[in-house]
Amino acid sequence: MKFSSTNLAILASTQFGTSSASSTCGVCSALARQLPEKVFLPNTTQYATSNIYWSDRQAEIHPACFITPESTEDVSTAIKILVSLSAPFTVKSGGHTAFDGGSNIQNGVTIDLAPLNHLNVSDDRQTVSIGPGNRWIDVSEALDPLGLAVVGGRVGMVGVSGLILGGGISYFSGRYGWACDNVHRFEVVLASGDVVYASPDENADLFWALRGSGGSNFGVVTNFDLASFEQGNIWLHNRLFPMAKSTELVPAFNELSLNGLPGDADGHTFLVMMYLAELGGYIIGDYLYHAQPPSDPQATPAVFASTATITGTLFNSTTVANVTTHIKALSEGNQNGGRKAWFGVSVYLGEGSSQLLQDIIPLYQERSEIVLATAASKNLTAMPMLVYQPITANILEQMQKNGGNALGLSPEAGPMVHIQVDTHWDAAELDEVVESSAADLVAKITRLAEERGLSAGYVYLNYADKNQDVYAGYGEESHARLREVAGKYDAEGSFRARQWDHLIPDFWSSVPPLFRIKVAEADDIEASYPLLASYATNPDAALTVNEFGIDTDRWPSRWFGFRTHDEALNDPARPVDDAAHQLLEDRARKLGLSQASTDSMLNALSWKKAHLLGQRPETPRGFREHNFEYACAAATLLLSFCKNITQVYWGQMGSCTALEEYLHKSNYGILPAESRALQQLEMARIMSVTNGLYRDTRTYRRSECLRELSYFHRLPRFANFVLDAFGDYQMHHEIFAPKSSSPSFKRIQMRRTGATGSVIGMLIRAPLNLEELVLSTGGLWLHEGDISLASLKGLHKSLLMQKDTLKVLDIDVGAGIWPRARGEGEIGWEDDADGPEGDEEWGWVLEDHAELRQNEYFAMDEALGGGPIYSHELPDTRPYGYTIGSFHDFHKLTHLSITLRAFMGPGLTFFPNANLTVKPPFRLFEVLPPNLEYLCFYDYDKGINAEIDDHVREFTEKKGELFPSLREVVGVDEKMPAGGTLYKDVGYGNNKESRLFQPVDPEFGWAVAI
């Protein structure tokens, strides 16, 4: 199984859900504008070529488009667009994953790295630079003529990236370790679009994490510098025996793996078992490789001497040939097409391991009989296999070089055998029996190994099924370190929010340690009860949870009506632990909430208990309405248990009174310290849509962004507030006191906003010391099918309150925040557009609701902070009201990205080649911050507007003298599109359902902890 970037994840969770193709078409259009001739839609030859996969389960998935980047820069451009739009995407290297969704995504965007197929050998022949678009057959065909090799794959169509990032078993692992252990350096595109390098000397933590973790929490690897070595032909002895010979072969394999191969680093072996009717039934075969062939090809290297005495072969072949020949031979039965499934499990080598490996074979045969009989009954075919591959002591020793890898394996723990449960079959009718029987076999092997003290717990990521808990076998130390590295290089979770998901674990039998949980969909809500019961009896188990997603809007119940009974009540009865339930009720009573909120939670818990017991509780408001109330109670209790949450992903919360009260009282420190939630929270990401419900409702309910900020802004470690696809059209009844946040709150990101100036201004002024602001507009559907326009002057007056701390300002506002010219000559530079009515340009005034919202929390904020609430109340500091004004006194501002239209003034709203209505009373260089290090101009087209060209030319001539720290200027010689322009074909002035931009956000999955 191969996990290329964004499919295989450290957190193994949160694949984007079932987004519609129409919702992604705007993303594909945006990509096509920036990457012409590299984005391919369905019904094209290039699309069909990219959608070829090893397993038909992958090929049956149809993305909205494929991207085929031809350079690292192309990958960077694509990632910037995809992440900024929260678009569902995945990455394909070789496409050799067995399960559906491993490296393809329905209705999303698949980045096909095939064109990145460069391969360059260094002058000293010690390093080979390889692109992720290569397959291993490409690598061997290039290196064999040079007498060189690298530690790589054994099957030709396997992709370079997936094999290396997941570990990488090789012919040469005995001498050099796995493929991931032989990388000199990675080139990586991060979620920010930045390109970084990872080696033992540069970003060493990232270098460690990429070796074995799957890589998808960190970015897209665009180049591997691999260690190369001199290599000629390889010796192979391949034999097939009747399964009865397993009583001789398995002990020989066990002895070879435990004591033979560690003494000869050039040896390599594995055992394969399968059913072949043409050979009389079940067979077992061994593959014996040696990297230093004997002078007599028919001779057997000494390390394999003990196996040479086994007689009774059905097939016997010896080959001495180059790497390419061996790869092609092993690939013959491993071609594209058909359906495939892989599961993995490991057992230790040692006392009793030979008998254990022998005793597993009847379990395999029992499983095979089920699959073969089912296939025969449907006139179909299937091939169940079992593969033993040793991880020997010398391999484990090689894994420790260069700081070790992320796999968590060590020589001290001891050598092991990885057991691969492999199945090939030809039709979807067999999917269920194949998967369920394979999972059952793995469970039986695990229990048998545990009973004998030989269970290793390790699952090789590249041979795992998507429902297996791969990372549990890495150990807690590796687990914690991987989380730390992921948070460092993808702080916002942009890649983690796009990973393949595990199915919800069966919490009724056991609750695994979790890293991320959610309360949103029906399955999550049902699974939450046994999870809560487990946490009630063992609260420490909740301390592994670091991320929390919620989407519990009550609106679905409205669409399905109000029924006394519901078919959902016909679910089979579940056991309920009365003692655990009592603990949950006691916890609800002790949270410190009002009596009304407490009673609501207790009633919801009682209703859910009756439902689970099959007692058909009364549902006068409809099942979904009652289930919504339980979801609110469950979310509240989960937050009370999970003390180490650092990130929350917030969809819709509906009218969850108890949860709102709990969040507010925790945020404002009203509750006792031991009862407060989210005291470790660092980031909150507020999203418009997480479950794809009725869009109009979701868009408008997203308007309460200031209320949601009031859940977090005073928390002791809260640092980053992200708003994704939100608007506040005539719905925002909140106000916010400036400078009322925790000192740690320093970053705000508002993506794809449709908000008015007052709301944006309040958000900007809320932090005590704002250091970073990212603001983008465009594409979000509002009621008129329009994009709201905010006052530039009001925006700047709010920014001035943060001028002493602001370091990064990215205003990507090509479609939204620009001057609104009222006609030729009607706007002067000293006109003021920021009166009370100008604060809300649609004529609605927030002050209408001020008294309603000046509650106890607002009073506490005012006491902590202070300053005018509305932007029109801020003092005027700039005479030119229709531009964003000057940043010359923003001395800490080092990174600025902005559209020139914001500086230059009216006349540029929709016609970039129009003359300025009134020439600005300043030059461009005069209004830029003096200590700039990075500057980006969005949407500037050289040669379109002579007046602006003159400003830019003058700035370019003077920048060396006036801005000595300026290292990079973007958007002068090459156009840098503004965010709004990406949506010109789907958003503005067009409210037809099929054409409107739909925000696409992750459907959060349960994630077993690493």
mmCIF file of C-alpha atoms in Angstrom, residues 78-194:
data_model
loop_
_atom_site.group_PDB
_atom_site.id
_atom_site.type_symbol
_atom_site.label_atom_id
_atom_site.label_comp_id
_atom_site.label_asym_id
_atom_site.label_seq_id
_atom_site.Cartn_x
_atom_site.Cartn_y
_atom_site.Cartn_z
ATOM 1 C CA ALA A 78 -1.203 24.329 -6.907
ATOM 2 C CA ILE A 79 -0.872 23.860 -3.150
ATOM 3 C CA LYS A 80 -1.259 27.593 -2.502
ATOM 4 C CA ILE A 81 -4.498 27.678 -4.471
ATOM 5 C CA LEU A 82 -5.893 24.442 -3.060
ATOM 6 C CA VAL A 83 -5.101 25.307 0.540
ATOM 7 C CA SER A 84 -6.356 28.878 0.232
ATOM 8 C CA LEU A 85 -9.659 27.596 -1.139
ATOM 9 C CA SER A 86 -9.902 24.715 1.351
ATOM 10 C CA ALA A 87 -10.327 22.474 -1.684
ATOM 11 C CA PRO A 88 -10.379 18.667 -1.370
ATOM 12 C CA PHE A 89 -7.259 17.188 -2.940
ATOM 13 C CA THR A 90 -4.890 14.267 -2.847
ATOM 14 C CA VAL A 91 -1.588 13.334 -4.467
ATOM 15 C CA LYS A 92 -0.643 10.429 -6.734
ATOM 16 C CA SER A 93 2.903 9.200 -7.247
ATOM 17 C CA GLY A 94 2.613 5.677 -8.674
ATOM 18 C CA GLY A 95 -0.989 4.962 -7.711
ATOM 19 C CA HIS A 96 -0.093 1.588 -6.174
ATOM 20 C CA THR A 97 -2.410 1.834 -3.166
ATOM 21 C CA ALA A 98 -4.874 -1.048 -2.889
ATOM 22 C CA PHE A 99 -7.823 0.650 -1.209
ATOM 23 C CA ASP A 100 -10.148 3.255 -2.671
ATOM 24 C CA GLY A 101 -9.158 6.833 -1.922
ATOM 25 C CA GLY A 102 -5.517 6.003 -1.238
ATOM 26 C CA SER A 103 -4.266 8.341 -3.949
ATOM 27 C CA ASN A 104 -7.435 9.476 -5.704
ATOM 28 C CA ILE A 105 -10.398 11.537 -4.516
ATOM 29 C CA GLN A 106 -14.010 11.653 -5.644
ATOM 30 C CA ASN A 107 -15.011 15.082 -7.009
ATOM 31 C CA GLY A 108 -11.859 16.642 -5.614
ATOM 32 C CA VAL A 109 -8.515 17.451 -7.210
ATOM 33 C CA THR A 110 -5.831 14.813 -7.702
ATOM 34 C CA ILE A 111 -2.264 16.025 -8.191
ATOM 35 C CA ASP A 112 -0.604 13.508 -10.516
ATOM 36 C CA LEU A 113 3.153 13.795 -10.051
ATOM 37 C CA ALA A 114 3.957 11.668 -13.124
ATOM 38 C CA PRO A 115 5.639 14.548 -15.045
ATOM 39 C CA LEU A 116 8.113 15.028 -12.160
ATOM 40 C CA ASN A 117 10.150 12.097 -13.448
ATOM 41 C CA HIS A 118 13.645 13.563 -13.485
ATOM 42 C CA LEU A 119 16.614 11.368 -12.547
ATOM 43 C CA ASN A 120 20.136 12.751 -12.209
ATOM 44 C CA VAL A 121 23.318 11.035 -11.007
ATOM 45 C CA SER A 122 25.885 13.144 -9.162
ATOM 46 C CA ASP A 123 29.393 13.480 -10.557
ATOM 47 C CA ASP A 124 30.826 11.353 -7.751
ATOM 48 C CA ARG A 125 28.161 8.647 -8.339
ATOM 49 C CA GLN A 126 27.236 8.755 -4.636
ATOM 50 C CA THR A 127 23.822 10.408 -5.001
ATOM 51 C CA VAL A 128 20.877 10.076 -7.385
ATOM 52 C CA SER A 129 18.249 12.837 -7.469
ATOM 53 C CA ILE A 130 14.897 11.293 -8.316
ATOM 54 C CA GLY A 131 11.509 12.895 -8.944
ATOM 55 C CA PRO A 132 8.375 11.426 -7.314
ATOM 56 C CA GLY A 133 6.802 10.781 -10.711
ATOM 57 C CA ASN A 134 9.199 7.913 -11.384
ATOM 58 C CA ARG A 135 8.269 4.280 -10.950
ATOM 59 C CA TRP A 136 10.955 1.914 -9.679
ATOM 60 C CA ILE A 137 11.280 0.301 -13.097
ATOM 61 C CA ASP A 138 12.278 3.741 -14.446
ATOM 62 C CA VAL A 139 14.965 4.029 -11.779
ATOM 63 C CA SER A 140 16.488 0.598 -12.354
ATOM 64 C CA GLU A 141 16.485 0.988 -16.140
ATOM 65 C CA ALA A 142 18.420 4.240 -15.763
ATOM 66 C CA LEU A 143 20.933 2.954 -13.191
ATOM 67 C CA ASP A 144 21.630 -0.594 -14.377
ATOM 68 C CA PRO A 145 23.708 0.527 -17.395
ATOM 69 C CA LEU A 146 25.808 2.637 -15.015
ATOM 70 C CA GLY A 147 26.465 -0.241 -12.638
ATOM 71 C CA LEU A 148 24.614 1.629 -9.875
ATOM 72 C CA ALA A 149 21.629 0.948 -7.658
ATOM 73 C CA VAL A 150 19.651 2.580 -4.858
ATOM 74 C CA VAL A 151 17.632 1.063 -2.048
ATOM 75 C CA GLY A 152 14.263 1.007 -3.782
ATOM 76 C CA GLY A 153 11.225 -1.008 -4.714
ATOM 77 C CA ARG A 154 11.021 -4.559 -6.009
ATOM 78 C CA VAL A 155 7.895 -4.126 -8.177
ATOM 79 C CA GLY A 156 8.145 -2.005 -11.298
ATOM 80 C CA MET A 157 4.956 0.073 -11.252
ATOM 81 C CA VAL A 158 5.278 1.094 -7.589
ATOM 82 C CA GLY A 159 5.845 4.837 -7.267
ATOM 83 C CA VAL A 160 9.033 6.267 -5.803
ATOM 84 C CA SER A 161 7.325 8.602 -3.343
ATOM 85 C CA GLY A 162 4.900 6.233 -1.649
ATOM 86 C CA LEU A 163 7.456 3.491 -1.106
ATOM 87 C CA ILE A 164 10.098 5.782 0.423
ATOM 88 C CA LEU A 165 7.768 7.810 2.637
ATOM 89 C CA GLY A 166 6.155 4.660 4.028
ATOM 90 C CA GLY A 167 9.437 2.845 4.713
ATOM 91 C CA GLY A 168 10.476 0.860 1.661
ATOM 92 C CA ILE A 169 11.516 -2.824 1.776
ATOM 93 C CA SER A 170 14.241 -3.542 -0.773
ATOM 94 C CA TYR A 171 16.548 -6.243 -2.113
ATOM 95 C CA PHE A 172 19.362 -4.348 -0.397
ATOM 96 C CA SER A 173 17.761 -3.729 3.012
ATOM 97 C CA GLY A 174 20.054 -6.161 4.831
ATOM 98 C CA ARG A 175 23.080 -4.007 4.078
ATOM 99 C CA TYR A 176 21.563 -0.517 3.933
ATOM 100 C CA GLY A 177 18.196 -0.586 5.734
ATOM 101 C CA TRP A 178 14.903 0.428 4.151
ATOM 102 C CA ALA A 179 14.517 2.990 1.381
ATOM 103 C CA CYS A 180 13.605 5.773 3.814
ATOM 104 C CA ASP A 181 16.922 5.207 5.633
ATOM 105 C CA ASN A 182 18.913 6.025 2.516
ATOM 106 C CA VAL A 183 17.595 9.483 1.658
ATOM 107 C CA HIS A 184 20.236 12.209 1.810
ATOM 108 C CA ARG A 185 17.761 15.055 1.386
ATOM 109 C CA PHE A 186 14.092 15.758 0.646
ATOM 110 C CA GLU A 187 12.708 18.737 -1.264
ATOM 111 C CA VAL A 188 9.271 19.525 0.170
ATOM 112 C CA VAL A 189 6.440 21.909 -0.711
ATOM 113 C CA LEU A 190 4.708 22.883 2.538
ATOM 114 C CA ALA A 191 1.060 23.877 2.955
ATOM 115 C CA SER A 192 2.138 27.519 2.707
ATOM 116 C CA GLY A 193 3.565 26.819 -0.743
ATOM 117 C CA ASP A 194 7.073 27.393 0.586
#
